[in-house]
Amino acid sequence: MNTTAEHQPLQPEFRLLVLLVSIGFFMQGLDSSIVNTALPAMAKDLNENPLEMHSVIVAYVLAMAACIPLSGWLADRFGARNTYFMAIVIFTLASLGCGMSTSVNELLVYRVIQGIGGALLLPVGRLAMLKIIPRSQFLAAMSLMSLAGLIGPMIGPTLGGWIVEVTTWHWIFLINIPMGILGVFMTIKAMPNITEPTVRLFDFKGFILLIIGMIGLSLGVENFSDPRYSYWSCILLIVIGIGSSLLYALHAHTHENALFRSRLFTNKIYAIGILGNFFARLGGNSMPFILPLMLQVAFGFSPLVTGILMIPTIIGSLISKPIIRPIIQKFGYRNVLLINTLLVGICIASFAFSTAEVPIWLRTIHFLIFGILNSIQFVAMNTLTLKDLPQQDASSGNSFLSMIMMLSMSIGVALAGTLVNIFEDHFGAAQVTTAFHATLICLGLINIITALIFWNIPKETKD
């Protein structure tokens, strides 16, 4: 087959659609990262402890994880345009609610609603592109869209830091409103309302079991350090979460209409990839939360300086992109993931040696190395997980992976916040730096232990 025919440049009639989906991806990516550097300022304004503000991130990410399984069915049932339109409206109105919040509880409610809108933006937008844009131009379209997804997290921490210094934290949410209004009008113009002629019944029972499982696990971990909840109530939540997940596994095995059929996990590589993704991301995904908090609360850096210091991690991620595939082709998935998982764990733990006096150049190199290693980890895990799935399971397998990625981020941030609070109680408020250092060592050890999962990858597994 002719390669030039397979990968053609994007034609003008599809550019507006790609721009629209890129706006949604950008908004989602920006909102996942812009809050991290603003948490201490938000805590001060709302009279809260900055070490207990991780629920603001957890609420958003957990809502996204819970609603990802719903996205494809809604698009098929009500049409891509209607669903995407609804997603942007929900996201934009929730952003307005976040920006006008006067208490943490009010903010959490709107963050959950914002997460529901965010969960639909990328999957539905990607699905619309898949159905409308010819396959020969799809690679070009995805490349442009992915660029928008990189820009959001890249500018998020610095933009968040700058906003809270020149104005108030409310504007980190209010800046979504003009983009949301633009997206609403573009959706009407650029996206056809493609529906599927036959849509299977939605698996509400499985959906509820998954939601209970995710909420139970996340809240159980998050509430451990909250004096309002007893240890037994937290353990009960975790047990309910695990029990609901096991019930879903039984449901997936016996129910024809299950969101994610159990046959997905008969694929050994996929099962290893999912398990590895979940545990390896606990540390890696919590770093954009824990590092800005440490820089501000423990070291006394300003929000803007903190945001600027986070840029090397994103640059490291970009630098690593061209080298990942050649590395995997040369050494194989097993060797790359075994060694890199250990290196990421060591790198996370090594932040425990960081102090306010560390020279900027050394801190920059440290963050850059972490960005490179973490990017290699995520890309290698994702490609390993999906590479051997048969065509009929590709969509379902990808959705489940996306859900696990969000769930791991939710639990990872909750775990990091909980550990900092537990260690602060243990060492005393005057030893907050020690509390952060102990937390980073624990998160690094989790990553190191995760290497045992990747030990099970067959040695001959290649790209």
XYZ file of C-alpha atoms in Angstrom:
463
model
C 0.000 0.000 0.000
C 1.236 3.474 -0.834
C 2.476 5.248 2.275
C 1.772 8.716 0.883
C -1.846 7.687 0.313
C -2.045 6.387 3.871
C -0.821 9.578 5.576
C -2.033 12.729 3.826
C -2.004 16.295 5.152
C -5.202 17.567 6.734
C -7.600 19.126 4.211
C -9.083 22.605 4.912
C -12.671 21.327 5.401
C -11.605 19.374 8.515
C -9.399 22.035 10.140
C -12.225 23.732 12.038
C -13.305 20.398 13.532
C -9.728 19.626 14.636
C -9.418 23.140 16.117
C -12.651 22.588 18.041
C -11.512 19.250 19.488
C -8.130 20.833 20.256
C -9.858 23.575 22.285
C -11.618 20.911 24.358
C -8.363 18.963 24.841
C -6.529 22.173 25.753
C -9.187 23.180 28.324
C -9.105 19.730 29.896
C -5.288 19.590 30.006
C -5.007 23.156 31.327
C -7.510 22.553 34.100
C -5.724 19.376 35.190
C -2.516 21.321 35.863
C -3.340 24.983 36.484
C -4.746 24.305 39.968
C -1.542 22.691 41.305
C 0.442 25.911 41.849
C -2.629 27.830 43.071
C -3.580 25.506 45.957
C -1.768 27.410 48.756
C -3.332 30.724 47.626
C -6.761 29.077 47.420
C -6.286 27.585 50.898
C -5.327 30.974 52.392
C -8.341 32.719 50.875
C -10.745 29.963 51.964
C -9.194 29.664 55.468
C -8.097 26.068 54.894
C -4.869 24.131 55.491
C -2.984 23.973 52.152
C -1.948 20.389 52.999
C -5.620 19.401 52.971
C -6.509 20.941 49.601
C -5.788 17.794 47.563
C -9.541 17.079 47.474
C -9.868 19.919 44.927
C -7.774 17.856 42.491
C -9.188 14.471 43.525
C -12.808 15.610 42.986
C -12.087 16.695 39.390
C -10.005 13.665 38.396
C -12.312 11.140 40.087
C -15.377 12.596 38.327
C -13.494 12.300 35.033
C -12.581 8.666 35.723
C -16.176 7.809 36.639
C -17.709 9.348 33.507
C -15.255 8.130 30.851
C -17.241 4.858 30.329
C -20.349 6.951 29.634
C -18.822 9.071 26.848
C -18.923 6.648 23.912
C -22.484 5.475 24.619
C -23.789 9.060 24.915
C -22.150 10.024 21.606
C -23.639 6.985 19.832
C -27.089 7.480 21.378
C -27.527 11.269 21.200
C -24.978 12.185 18.536
C -21.424 13.486 18.651
C -22.369 17.158 18.290
C -25.097 17.088 20.941
C -22.845 15.279 23.420
C -19.835 17.516 22.767
C -22.053 20.614 22.995
C -23.385 19.382 26.342
C -19.840 18.638 27.558
C -18.555 22.148 26.769
C -21.632 23.802 28.339
C -21.260 21.690 31.516
C -17.511 22.379 31.704
C -17.925 26.130 31.120
C -20.794 26.618 33.607
C -18.933 24.532 36.209
C -15.827 26.702 35.646
C -17.978 29.763 36.364
C -19.245 28.054 39.527
C -15.666 27.233 40.620
C -14.604 30.842 40.024
C -17.470 32.172 42.154
C -17.090 29.672 45.006
C -16.721 31.038 48.524
C -16.048 27.776 50.393
C -14.160 24.529 49.822
C -17.353 22.461 49.836
C -18.935 24.693 47.191
C -15.755 24.493 45.117
C -15.702 20.677 45.383
C -19.270 20.414 44.056
C -18.408 22.485 40.995
C -15.121 20.608 40.490
C -17.085 17.347 40.305
C -19.433 18.862 37.695
C -16.419 20.246 35.811
C -14.853 16.775 35.828
C -18.030 15.282 34.320
C -17.820 17.769 31.450
C -14.072 17.197 31.080
C -14.569 13.421 30.902
C -16.700 13.796 27.773
C -14.582 16.378 25.927
C -11.613 14.331 24.726
C -13.226 10.899 24.088
C -16.222 12.364 22.225
C -14.052 14.795 20.267
C -11.659 12.009 19.282
C -14.597 9.773 18.322
C -16.076 12.525 16.123
C -12.739 12.965 14.352
C -12.478 9.204 13.837
C -15.922 9.061 12.235
C -15.685 12.217 10.104
C -12.053 12.586 9.009
C -10.759 10.095 6.385
C -8.264 7.586 7.764
C -5.579 8.901 5.402
C -5.739 12.302 7.182
C -6.386 11.024 10.699
C -2.711 10.913 11.745
C -2.235 14.568 10.767
C -5.407 15.493 12.670
C -4.318 13.607 15.806
C -0.859 15.224 15.699
C -2.375 18.711 15.682
C -4.799 17.821 18.470
C -2.040 16.237 20.586
C -0.065 19.471 20.357
C -2.942 21.313 22.056
C -2.993 18.614 24.729
C 0.700 19.226 25.436
C 0.402 23.028 25.553
C -2.282 22.954 28.290
C -0.217 21.074 30.912
C 2.930 22.920 29.800
C 1.627 26.416 30.533
C -0.788 25.399 33.323
C 1.517 25.527 36.398
C 3.216 28.792 35.359
C -0.064 30.418 34.302
C -1.685 29.350 37.571
C 1.208 30.815 39.569
C 1.139 34.072 37.612
C -2.657 34.459 37.940
C -2.702 34.093 41.742
C 0.095 36.686 42.025
C -1.443 39.370 39.769
C -5.110 38.780 40.630
C -7.045 36.120 42.602
C -7.225 32.321 42.296
C -10.799 32.590 40.971
C -9.425 33.546 37.552
C -7.751 30.169 37.037
C -11.298 28.910 36.433
C -12.860 32.028 34.900
C -10.370 32.008 31.983
C -12.190 28.896 30.711
C -15.360 30.878 30.025
C -14.331 32.723 26.795
C -12.854 29.489 25.401
C -16.023 27.639 26.360
C -18.272 30.193 24.636
C -16.094 29.998 21.509
C -16.294 26.191 21.674
C -20.101 26.248 21.905
C -20.451 28.265 18.666
C -17.781 26.221 16.888
C -19.512 22.970 17.856
C -22.711 24.082 16.121
C -20.773 25.037 12.980
C -18.025 22.402 12.732
C -19.345 19.121 14.136
C -22.069 17.053 12.423
C -24.419 15.215 14.772
C -23.418 11.676 13.805
C -25.359 8.943 15.589
C -25.251 5.145 15.413
C -28.326 3.438 13.884
C -28.353 0.762 16.586
C -27.149 1.484 20.118
C -27.009 -1.252 22.740
C -28.622 -0.710 26.117
C -26.335 1.063 28.537
C -24.926 -1.113 31.306
C -26.193 0.958 34.253
C -25.598 -1.813 36.778
C -21.947 -2.145 35.766
C -21.578 1.653 35.650
C -22.878 2.022 39.234
C -20.582 -0.767 40.463
C -17.576 0.954 38.851
C -18.496 4.337 40.367
C -18.932 2.849 43.861
C -15.597 1.055 43.469
C -13.711 4.188 42.399
C -15.309 6.496 44.980
C -14.810 3.977 47.789
C -11.108 3.508 47.056
C -10.345 7.208 46.499
C -12.289 8.586 49.465
C -11.071 5.791 51.732
C -7.448 6.765 51.042
C -8.152 10.519 51.105
C -10.005 10.545 54.453
C -7.317 8.674 56.412
C -5.666 11.924 57.475
C -8.944 13.771 58.118
C -9.695 13.915 61.869
C -13.435 14.057 61.098
C -13.313 10.410 59.978
C -12.249 7.387 62.000
C -9.752 4.863 60.638
C -12.500 2.253 60.635
C -14.762 4.353 58.420
C -11.878 4.800 55.943
C -11.138 1.067 55.969
C -14.853 0.398 55.427
C -14.848 2.711 52.382
C -11.818 0.898 50.928
C -13.455 -2.504 51.572
C -16.652 -1.285 49.859
C -14.549 -0.037 46.921
C -12.705 -3.357 46.571
C -15.947 -5.333 47.017
C -17.741 -3.296 44.355
C -14.791 -3.767 41.964
C -14.903 -7.551 42.513
C -18.660 -7.558 41.911
C -18.027 -5.683 38.658
C -15.457 -8.319 37.643
C -18.149 -10.990 38.119
C -20.664 -8.824 36.257
C -18.224 -8.329 33.359
C -17.791 -12.087 33.105
C -21.498 -12.944 33.050
C -23.229 -9.929 31.473
C -23.329 -9.741 27.666
C -23.813 -5.974 27.699
C -21.022 -5.155 30.178
C -19.109 -1.915 29.623
C -15.813 -3.807 29.726
C -16.032 -7.540 29.055
C -13.824 -9.892 31.047
C -12.270 -11.227 27.826
C -10.102 -8.085 27.790
C -8.117 -9.521 30.684
C -7.521 -12.906 29.089
C -4.899 -11.001 27.085
C -1.856 -11.343 29.366
C -0.052 -8.268 28.018
C -3.159 -6.105 28.473
C -3.694 -7.369 32.040
C -0.045 -6.670 32.974
C -0.251 -3.232 31.336
C -3.416 -2.256 33.238
C -2.017 -3.431 36.585
C 1.325 -1.734 35.933
C -0.359 1.492 34.814
C -2.425 1.666 37.979
C 0.439 1.216 40.458
C 3.218 2.986 38.528
C 1.060 6.091 38.085
C 0.370 6.474 41.814
C 3.745 8.164 42.265
C 4.239 9.689 38.820
C 0.798 11.296 38.651
C 0.984 12.712 42.175
C 4.234 14.625 41.516
C 2.603 17.622 39.729
C 0.581 18.027 42.953
C 3.174 17.286 45.648
C 6.174 19.157 44.179
C 4.506 22.609 43.788
C 3.046 22.207 47.276
C 6.472 21.406 48.741
C 8.134 24.306 46.916
C 5.593 26.785 48.325
C 4.588 25.421 51.744
C 7.939 23.951 52.848
C 10.483 26.066 50.916
C 8.554 29.369 50.776
C 8.788 29.915 47.003
C 6.264 32.206 45.294
C 3.508 30.697 43.085
C 5.060 32.156 39.907
C 8.573 30.868 40.667
C 7.059 27.482 41.512
C 5.223 27.404 38.178
C 8.403 28.298 36.284
C 10.347 25.569 38.124
C 7.828 22.973 36.933
C 8.507 23.758 33.250
C 11.605 21.481 33.001
C 9.429 18.412 33.726
C 7.315 19.247 30.660
C 10.422 19.967 28.553
C 11.813 16.594 29.662
C 8.598 14.945 28.526
C 8.905 16.589 25.082
C 12.598 15.699 24.745
C 11.864 12.035 25.422
C 9.160 11.593 22.763
C 11.435 10.913 19.737
C 13.674 8.436 21.617
C 11.069 6.207 23.272
C 10.244 3.969 20.321
C 13.896 3.333 19.297
C 14.708 2.436 22.932
C 11.810 -0.049 23.105
C 12.750 -1.545 19.715
C 16.349 -2.042 20.849
C 15.811 -3.345 24.390
C 12.218 -4.649 24.387
C 9.298 -3.670 26.630
C 10.345 -5.889 29.532
C 13.838 -4.437 29.947
C 12.713 -0.841 29.368
C 9.838 -1.004 31.859
C 11.801 -2.949 34.480
C 14.733 -0.522 34.471
C 12.728 2.664 33.908
C 10.219 1.846 36.669
C 13.131 1.489 39.100
C 14.689 4.741 37.843
C 11.391 6.664 38.195
C 11.009 5.327 41.742
C 14.574 6.309 42.644
C 14.074 9.737 41.059
C 10.845 10.357 43.030
C 12.537 9.264 46.272
C 15.568 11.455 45.486
C 13.387 14.579 45.777
C 13.559 13.840 49.520
C 17.098 15.297 49.413
C 15.785 18.561 47.985
C 15.878 21.660 50.189
C 15.195 25.371 49.720
C 18.968 25.938 49.325
C 19.422 23.655 46.280
C 20.840 25.734 43.376
C 18.348 26.524 40.592
C 20.510 24.818 37.945
C 20.623 21.576 39.925
C 16.880 21.687 40.636
C 16.234 22.287 36.929
C 18.304 19.232 35.938
C 16.533 17.142 38.595
C 13.067 18.119 37.289
C 14.193 17.617 33.677
C 15.422 14.067 34.394
C 12.159 13.247 36.149
C 10.189 14.576 33.154
C 12.172 12.374 30.750
C 11.878 9.212 32.862
C 8.190 9.739 33.641
C 7.337 10.296 29.975
C 9.199 7.134 28.931
C 7.278 5.264 31.639
C 3.825 6.459 30.597
C 4.324 6.011 26.840
C 5.907 2.554 27.222
C 3.122 1.382 29.573
C 0.352 2.702 27.323
C 1.703 1.222 24.101
C 2.422 -2.124 25.795
C -1.128 -2.265 27.183
C -2.897 -1.665 23.866
C -0.515 -3.166 21.330
C -1.901 -6.724 21.160
C -5.618 -6.030 21.569
C -7.768 -7.370 18.707
C -9.685 -4.765 16.678
C -13.057 -5.603 18.262
C -11.658 -4.875 21.746
C -9.581 -1.798 20.867
C -12.207 0.840 21.737
C -13.299 -0.853 24.977
C -9.695 -1.566 26.011
C -8.645 2.042 25.377
C -11.587 3.402 27.404
C -10.770 1.122 30.328
C -7.105 2.189 30.205
C -8.167 5.877 30.218
C -10.395 5.218 33.230
C -7.584 3.417 35.104
C -5.184 6.286 34.345
C -7.621 8.830 35.844
C -8.410 6.586 38.818
C -4.710 6.103 39.543
C -4.159 9.861 39.418
C -7.077 10.390 41.811
C -5.826 7.806 44.319
C -2.201 8.943 43.856
C -2.999 12.574 44.723
C -5.220 11.434 47.630
C -2.418 9.163 48.875
C 0.228 11.895 48.608
C -1.966 14.385 50.484
C -2.815 11.826 53.149
C 0.827 10.825 53.685
C 1.975 14.450 54.040
C -0.685 15.061 56.690
C 0.095 11.824 58.571
C 3.829 12.592 58.584
C 3.202 16.205 59.620
C 1.160 14.954 62.593
C 3.991 12.553 63.433
C 6.942 14.948 63.079
C 5.111 18.142 64.122
C 4.055 21.229 62.137
C 7.567 22.706 62.447
C 8.954 19.741 60.492
C 6.772 20.124 57.389
C 9.808 19.672 55.090
C 10.511 16.306 56.732
C 6.859 15.334 56.162
C 7.207 16.038 52.438
C 10.508 14.147 52.263
C 9.038 11.056 53.971
C 6.046 11.174 51.587
C 8.321 11.295 48.536
C 10.311 8.281 49.784
C 7.059 6.300 50.219
C 5.839 7.239 46.732
C 9.210 6.290 45.250
C 9.144 2.902 47.008
C 5.689 2.161 45.569
C 7.118 2.737 42.099
C 10.152 0.550 42.780
C 7.935 -2.325 44.002
C 5.781 -1.929 40.857
C 8.750 -3.199 38.816
C 7.732 -6.690 40.006
C 4.583 -6.420 37.855
C 6.632 -5.727 34.727
C 8.868 -8.713 35.552
C 5.975 -10.826 34.173
C 6.229 -9.364 30.663
C 7.443 -12.114 28.272
C 11.078 -11.490 27.331
C 10.386 -11.618 23.596
C 7.790 -8.787 23.726
C 8.864 -6.207 21.141
C 7.340 -3.063 19.633
